[in-house]
Tab-separated table of C-alpha atoms and ligand atoms in Angstrom:
chain	number	residue	atom	x	y	z
A	1	MET	CA	52.095	-64.101	-57.285
A	2	SER	CA	51.124	-59.987	-57.265
A	3	GLY	CA	53.276	-58.857	-55.084
A	4	ARG	CA	50.731	-56.993	-53.187
A	5	THR	CA	49.714	-56.356	-49.422
A	6	ALA	CA	46.021	-56.351	-47.976
A	7	ILE	CA	45.189	-54.355	-45.003
A	8	VAL	CA	43.093	-55.301	-42.437
A	9	LEU	CA	40.373	-52.938	-40.268
A	10	GLY	CA	38.694	-55.164	-37.621
A	11	ALA	CA	40.047	-58.279	-37.638
A	12	THR	CA	39.112	-59.373	-34.477
A	13	GLY	CA	34.960	-59.716	-34.930
A	14	LEU	CA	32.401	-61.528	-36.812
A	15	VAL	CA	33.633	-60.282	-40.119
A	16	GLY	CA	37.516	-59.531	-40.265
A	17	SER	CA	38.073	-63.804	-37.860
A	18	GLU	CA	36.757	-64.722	-40.374
A	19	LEU	CA	38.076	-63.014	-43.452
A	20	TRP	CA	42.068	-62.371	-42.414
A	21	PRO	CA	42.423	-66.439	-42.506
A	22	LYS	CA	41.305	-66.452	-46.138
A	23	LEU	CA	44.102	-64.011	-47.267
A	24	VAL	CA	46.312	-65.786	-46.270
A	25	GLY	CA	45.656	-69.003	-47.938
A	26	ARG	CA	47.152	-70.994	-50.950
A	27	ASP	CA	44.980	-69.814	-53.233
A	28	SER	CA	44.946	-65.994	-52.308
A	29	PRO	CA	46.968	-63.626	-54.544
A	30	TRP	CA	48.340	-61.019	-51.076
A	31	GLU	CA	51.899	-60.966	-49.930
A	32	SER	CA	51.797	-59.798	-47.008
A	33	VAL	CA	48.783	-59.053	-45.296
A	34	VAL	CA	49.050	-56.433	-42.947
A	35	LEU	CA	46.403	-56.079	-39.332
A	36	LEU	CA	45.555	-52.744	-37.962
A	37	ALA	CA	43.668	-53.416	-34.423
A	38	ARG	CA	43.806	-51.195	-31.588
A	39	ARG	CA	44.794	-54.391	-29.006
A	40	PRO	CA	48.139	-57.320	-29.932
A	41	LEU	CA	47.085	-60.983	-32.042
A	42	ALA	CA	48.130	-63.551	-31.078
A	43	ALA	CA	49.895	-66.609	-32.956
A	44	LEU	CA	49.128	-64.852	-36.328
A	45	PRO	CA	50.903	-67.527	-38.877
A	46	ALA	CA	53.238	-66.666	-41.333
A	47	GLY	CA	53.206	-63.711	-43.802
A	48	ILE	CA	50.777	-61.398	-41.757
A	49	SER	CA	51.498	-59.418	-39.066
A	50	CYS	CA	49.045	-57.279	-36.459
A	51	ARG	CA	50.541	-53.864	-36.500
A	52	VAL	CA	48.591	-52.397	-32.969
A	53	ILE	CA	48.039	-48.321	-33.777
A	54	ASP	CA	45.735	-45.395	-31.832
A	55	PHE	CA	42.714	-45.505	-33.668
A	56	ASP	CA	42.408	-41.704	-31.453
A	57	GLY	CA	45.631	-40.202	-32.300
A	58	LEU	CA	44.650	-40.043	-36.301
A	59	PRO	CA	45.882	-38.978	-38.337
A	60	GLU	CA	48.883	-38.130	-36.593
A	61	THR	CA	49.655	-41.391	-35.412
A	62	PHE	CA	49.380	-43.664	-37.913
A	63	PRO	CA	52.698	-45.040	-38.477
A	64	GLU	CA	54.801	-44.032	-41.936
A	65	ASP	CA	55.522	-47.169	-43.001
A	66	ILE	CA	52.039	-48.329	-43.227
A	67	ARG	CA	51.107	-49.488	-46.897
A	68	GLY	CA	49.031	-51.282	-49.151
A	69	ASP	CA	47.113	-52.309	-52.293
A	70	ASP	CA	43.673	-53.801	-50.940
A	71	LEU	CA	42.350	-52.332	-47.980
A	72	PHE	CA	39.538	-54.096	-46.230
A	73	CYS	CA	37.283	-52.527	-43.835
A	74	CYS	CA	34.857	-55.139	-41.561
A	75	LEU	CA	35.978	-52.215	-38.448
A	76	GLY	CA	32.451	-51.108	-36.355
A	77	THR	CA	31.151	-50.965	-33.355
A	78	THR	CA	26.965	-50.066	-31.919
A	79	LEU	CA	25.816	-47.193	-30.098
A	80	ARG	CA	25.689	-48.981	-26.662
A	81	GLN	CA	29.131	-50.447	-26.569
A	82	ALA	CA	30.159	-46.989	-27.790
A	83	GLY	CA	28.571	-45.309	-25.454
A	84	SER	CA	27.590	-41.477	-27.410
A	85	ARG	CA	26.307	-40.838	-31.372
A	86	GLU	CA	29.846	-39.037	-31.527
A	87	ALA	CA	32.094	-41.866	-29.977
A	88	PHE	CA	29.793	-43.807	-32.796
A	89	ARG	CA	30.385	-41.357	-35.181
A	90	ARG	CA	34.175	-41.766	-34.487
A	91	VAL	CA	34.665	-45.215	-34.848
A	92	ASP	CA	32.322	-46.114	-37.884
A	93	HIS	CA	32.855	-42.927	-40.225
A	94	ASP	CA	36.169	-41.073	-38.869
A	95	TYR	CA	38.743	-43.925	-38.255
A	96	VAL	CA	37.754	-45.601	-41.355
A	97	LEU	CA	38.049	-41.444	-43.244
A	98	GLU	CA	41.380	-40.892	-41.895
A	99	ILE	CA	42.619	-44.802	-42.068
A	100	ALA	CA	42.081	-44.485	-46.155
A	101	ARG	CA	42.908	-41.183	-46.509
A	102	ILE	CA	46.411	-42.059	-45.848
A	103	LEU	CA	46.573	-44.749	-47.258
A	104	THR	CA	44.693	-43.273	-50.678
A	105	GLN	CA	48.016	-41.061	-50.735
A	106	ARG	CA	50.663	-43.491	-50.128
A	107	GLY	CA	48.919	-45.635	-53.298
A	108	LEU	CA	45.551	-48.222	-52.311
A	109	ARG	CA	44.428	-49.347	-55.176
A	110	GLN	CA	40.948	-51.008	-54.169
A	111	MET	CA	39.209	-50.576	-50.769
A	112	LEU	CA	36.273	-52.747	-49.698
A	113	VAL	CA	34.106	-51.708	-46.490
A	114	VAL	CA	31.147	-53.409	-45.132
A	115	THR	CA	28.820	-50.325	-44.351
A	116	ALA	CA	24.825	-52.270	-43.434
A	117	LEU	CA	21.960	-52.717	-45.741
A	118	GLY	CA	20.220	-49.838	-45.658
A	119	SER	CA	23.339	-47.158	-45.830
A	120	ASP	CA	22.064	-43.418	-47.342
A	121	PRO	CA	23.400	-40.306	-45.746
A	122	ASP	CA	20.304	-39.315	-45.740
A	123	SER	CA	18.849	-41.701	-44.015
A	124	ARG	CA	16.201	-40.877	-40.681
A	125	PHE	CA	18.048	-44.062	-38.439
A	126	PHE	CA	21.298	-42.382	-37.007
A	127	TYR	CA	23.197	-45.314	-37.648
A	128	ASN	CA	22.163	-45.983	-41.579
A	129	ARG	CA	23.239	-42.263	-42.278
A	130	VAL	CA	25.975	-42.821	-40.294
A	131	LYS	CA	27.423	-45.954	-43.120
A	132	GLY	CA	25.335	-43.251	-45.476
A	133	GLN	CA	27.107	-40.201	-45.163
A	134	LEU	CA	31.039	-43.203	-45.254
A	135	GLU	CA	30.350	-44.585	-48.197
A	136	ALA	CA	29.319	-41.090	-49.484
A	137	ASP	CA	33.198	-39.135	-48.318
A	138	LEU	CA	35.544	-42.548	-49.371
A	139	SER	CA	33.465	-42.479	-52.734
A	140	ASN	CA	35.183	-38.616	-52.786
A	141	LEU	CA	38.721	-39.610	-51.963
A	142	ASP	CA	40.572	-41.116	-55.170
A	143	ILE	CA	40.504	-44.515	-54.152
A	144	PRO	CA	40.608	-46.359	-57.767
A	145	VAL	CA	37.761	-49.062	-56.959
A	146	ILE	CA	35.189	-49.010	-53.953
A	147	SER	CA	33.062	-52.573	-53.382
A	148	PHE	CA	30.042	-51.754	-50.304
A	149	LEU	CA	28.966	-53.839	-49.198
A	150	ARG	CA	25.259	-53.734	-47.671
A	151	PRO	CA	25.066	-56.550	-45.518
A	152	SER	CA	21.115	-57.536	-43.847
A	153	LEU	CA	21.855	-58.636	-40.218
A	154	LEU	CA	24.749	-60.676	-39.541
A	155	LEU	CA	24.564	-64.082	-38.404
A	156	GLY	CA	26.974	-65.598	-35.905
A	157	GLU	CA	28.190	-66.430	-32.495
A	158	ARG	CA	30.017	-63.343	-30.632
A	159	SER	CA	31.702	-63.454	-27.415
A	160	ASP	CA	29.965	-59.529	-26.376
A	161	SER	CA	26.736	-59.817	-25.304
A	162	ARG	CA	23.921	-58.393	-27.565
A	163	PRO	CA	20.399	-58.862	-26.668
A	164	LEU	CA	18.553	-57.019	-29.499
A	165	GLU	CA	20.783	-59.061	-31.938
A	166	ARG	CA	20.484	-62.298	-30.650
A	167	LEU	CA	16.647	-61.398	-30.500
A	168	GLY	CA	16.988	-60.437	-34.192
A	169	GLN	CA	19.438	-63.776	-35.007
A	170	ALA	CA	16.792	-66.585	-33.374
A	171	ALA	CA	13.723	-64.715	-35.173
A	172	ALA	CA	15.200	-64.385	-39.291
A	173	THR	CA	17.068	-67.346	-39.011
A	174	PRO	CA	14.252	-69.952	-40.141
A	175	ALA	CA	13.047	-66.983	-41.980
A	176	ARG	CA	15.993	-67.168	-44.065
A	177	GLY	CA	15.137	-69.330	-46.295
A	178	LEU	CA	11.595	-67.435	-47.474
A	179	MET	CA	13.405	-64.104	-48.204
A	180	ARG	CA	12.886	-65.269	-52.135
A	181	GLY	CA	13.100	-62.527	-54.552
A	182	PRO	CA	12.417	-58.348	-53.380
A	183	LEU	CA	12.943	-60.029	-50.044
A	184	ALA	CA	15.882	-61.899	-50.583
A	185	THR	CA	18.250	-58.492	-49.263
A	186	LEU	CA	16.272	-58.604	-46.145
A	187	ALA	CA	17.440	-61.862	-45.659
A	188	PRO	CA	19.720	-62.445	-43.150
A	189	ILE	CA	23.488	-63.435	-43.765
A	190	PRO	CA	26.899	-65.427	-41.990
A	191	ALA	CA	29.268	-63.230	-41.313
A	192	ALA	CA	31.217	-65.941	-43.391
A	193	GLU	CA	30.176	-65.154	-46.426
A	194	VAL	CA	30.022	-61.963	-46.651
A	195	ALA	CA	34.193	-62.107	-46.114
A	196	GLU	CA	34.072	-65.483	-49.152
A	197	ALA	CA	32.109	-62.411	-50.753
A	198	MET	CA	34.832	-59.602	-49.849
A	199	TYR	CA	37.575	-62.417	-51.146
A	200	ARG	CA	35.857	-63.043	-53.759
A	201	ILE	CA	35.219	-59.883	-55.306
A	202	ALA	CA	39.298	-59.139	-54.543
A	203	SER	CA	41.229	-61.520	-55.021
A	204	HIS	CA	38.703	-61.331	-58.745
A	205	GLU	CA	40.245	-57.266	-59.186
A	206	VAL	CA	43.681	-58.117	-58.881
A	207	ASN	CA	43.981	-61.424	-60.664
A	208	GLU	CA	41.209	-60.046	-63.079
A	209	ARG	CA	41.878	-56.521	-63.750
A	210	PRO	CA	44.909	-55.518	-62.213
A	211	VAL	CA	46.128	-52.275	-63.892
A	212	GLN	CA	42.694	-50.471	-64.827
A	213	PRO	CA	41.967	-46.712	-65.640
A	214	GLY	CA	39.621	-45.111	-64.340
A	215	ILE	CA	37.884	-44.904	-61.002
A	216	ARG	CA	35.225	-47.931	-60.700
A	217	ARG	CA	32.060	-48.327	-57.023
A	218	ALA	CA	30.220	-50.880	-57.041
A	219	VAL	CA	26.988	-50.849	-53.895
A	220	ILE	CA	26.540	-54.769	-53.334
A	221	PRO	CA	23.549	-54.733	-51.766
A	222	SER	CA	22.851	-57.982	-49.343
A	223	SER	CA	21.216	-60.428	-51.748
A	224	GLU	CA	24.110	-60.161	-53.952
A	225	ILE	CA	26.700	-60.537	-50.959
A	226	ALA	CA	25.074	-63.620	-50.335
A	227	ARG	CA	24.955	-65.261	-54.582
A	228	ILE	CA	28.867	-63.950	-55.150
A	229	ALA	CA	29.532	-65.931	-51.820
A	230	HIS	CA	27.726	-68.803	-53.790
A	231	THR	CA	28.866	-68.075	-57.248
A	232	THR	CA	31.548	-70.210	-59.649
A	233	ASP	CA	30.286	-66.543	-62.389
A	234	LEU	CA	33.262	-64.247	-61.419
A	235	GLN	CA	32.543	-62.408	-64.656
A	236	SER	CA	29.941	-60.279	-63.378
A	237	LEU	CA	31.366	-59.847	-59.312
A	238	GLY	CA	29.076	-57.138	-57.657
A	239	GLY	CA	27.900	-55.208	-60.946
A	240	MET	CA	31.352	-52.983	-60.719
A	241	LYS	CA	30.982	-50.544	-62.387
B	301	LIG	N1	26.018	-56.467	-36.741
B	301	LIG	C1	25.073	-56.657	-37.859
B	301	LIG	O1	23.887	-57.566	-37.278
B	301	LIG	C2	25.737	-56.002	-38.855
B	301	LIG	C3	24.488	-55.983	-39.653
B	301	LIG	C4	25.052	-54.909	-40.903
B	301	LIG	C5	26.460	-54.233	-40.782
B	301	LIG	N2	27.236	-54.488	-40.249
B	301	LIG	C6	28.124	-53.706	-40.483
B	301	LIG	O2	29.380	-54.470	-39.820
B	301	LIG	C7	30.820	-54.568	-40.003
B	301	LIG	C8	31.223	-55.535	-39.069
B	301	LIG	O3	30.434	-56.320	-38.442
B	301	LIG	P1	30.623	-56.859	-37.524
B	301	LIG	O4	29.878	-57.481	-36.794
B	301	LIG	O5	31.748	-57.913	-38.024
B	301	LIG	O6	31.846	-56.523	-36.385
B	301	LIG	P2	32.806	-56.366	-34.657
B	301	LIG	O7	32.026	-58.075	-34.460
B	301	LIG	O8	31.232	-55.730	-33.132
B	301	LIG	O9	34.096	-56.196	-34.983
B	301	LIG	C9	33.395	-54.867	-35.395
B	301	LIG	C10	35.631	-54.232	-34.756
B	301	LIG	O10	35.232	-53.478	-35.089
B	301	LIG	C11	36.780	-52.463	-33.937
B	301	LIG	N3	36.352	-51.649	-33.171
B	301	LIG	C12	35.425	-51.795	-32.618
B	301	LIG	N4	35.259	-50.464	-32.131
B	301	LIG	C13	37.120	-50.567	-31.957
B	301	LIG	C14	37.483	-48.293	-31.722
B	301	LIG	N5	36.873	-48.032	-30.875
B	301	LIG	N6	39.253	-48.934	-32.219
B	301	LIG	C15	39.175	-49.815	-32.634
B	301	LIG	N7	38.435	-50.944	-33.221
B	301	LIG	C16	37.022	-51.405	-33.131
B	301	LIG	C17	36.454	-54.221	-33.415
B	301	LIG	O11	37.415	-55.022	-32.476
B	301	LIG	P3	37.901	-55.486	-30.903
B	301	LIG	O12	37.732	-56.444	-31.219
B	301	LIG	O13	39.029	-54.637	-30.874
B	301	LIG	O14	36.707	-54.887	-30.455
B	301	LIG	C18	36.216	-55.521	-34.215
B	301	LIG	O15	37.578	-55.729	-34.582
B	301	LIG	C19	30.043	-53.248	-38.692
B	301	LIG	O16	30.824	-52.293	-39.704
B	301	LIG	C20	29.063	-53.553	-38.814
B	301	LIG	O17	28.718	-52.104	-38.028
B	301	LIG	C21	26.774	-54.965	-38.955
């Protein structure tokens, strides 16, 4: 056991709900896991706890005793759910950055963030711009190791209704196997594969490189996420630099 603590943002979502059970699995290097959420999660197994936090009151309301070594972020909303561009940006950018900043001051060692295909601070598309700005701002914090995972359209069963996304999934899923070479990174990807890749990248870091000086950043496109989720070659994970 590494004695490390993992913190998860977005644990109730499509990717997050696939991720957190892995962190308390038999081979997991994490000793404790803390889910930060806006509502309580019931019936959690041993070794995992949920802390309800006031996202809108950040940074002042963030509890003083929460700290961790590895932060997994699967948090995000949609423009439709958020209701405005400002509200969307507050969730997908400000909440994440505020929490990362506080935890960095408390000794964070590694962060993995799900952003999106096309993340670019200069993108003409608002969604991609917010995700790109998040990547850029997180890169300016002193987090020793960061992995930005940029999936294409996520595949998986949702409880909420997202008609456009469902249409996209229905159209793109049959074509998934045909999207090879340069098209591979556009292929939709199961949320479960994103979660598995996050787990593999982070646990490899904990197990194989627990102490390494300097700052390392990796940007992991969708095709690479899918490869990592199925690989046994753990040496080349994510092209970490
Ligand atoms: N959907 C796609 O096809 C797609 C493609 C590429 C990248 N992404 C990105 O991948 C990441 C994970 O996506 P996902 O589909 O797994 O997300 P999701 O299922 O929509 O889950 C989002 C998570 O964020 C939390 N959240 C949303 N609004 C919040 C708020 N105002 N305050 C606190 N927590 C809030 C949700 O908590 P509650 O359960 O409390 O709502 C949930 O845990 C997101 O950043 C998304 O932008 C998605």
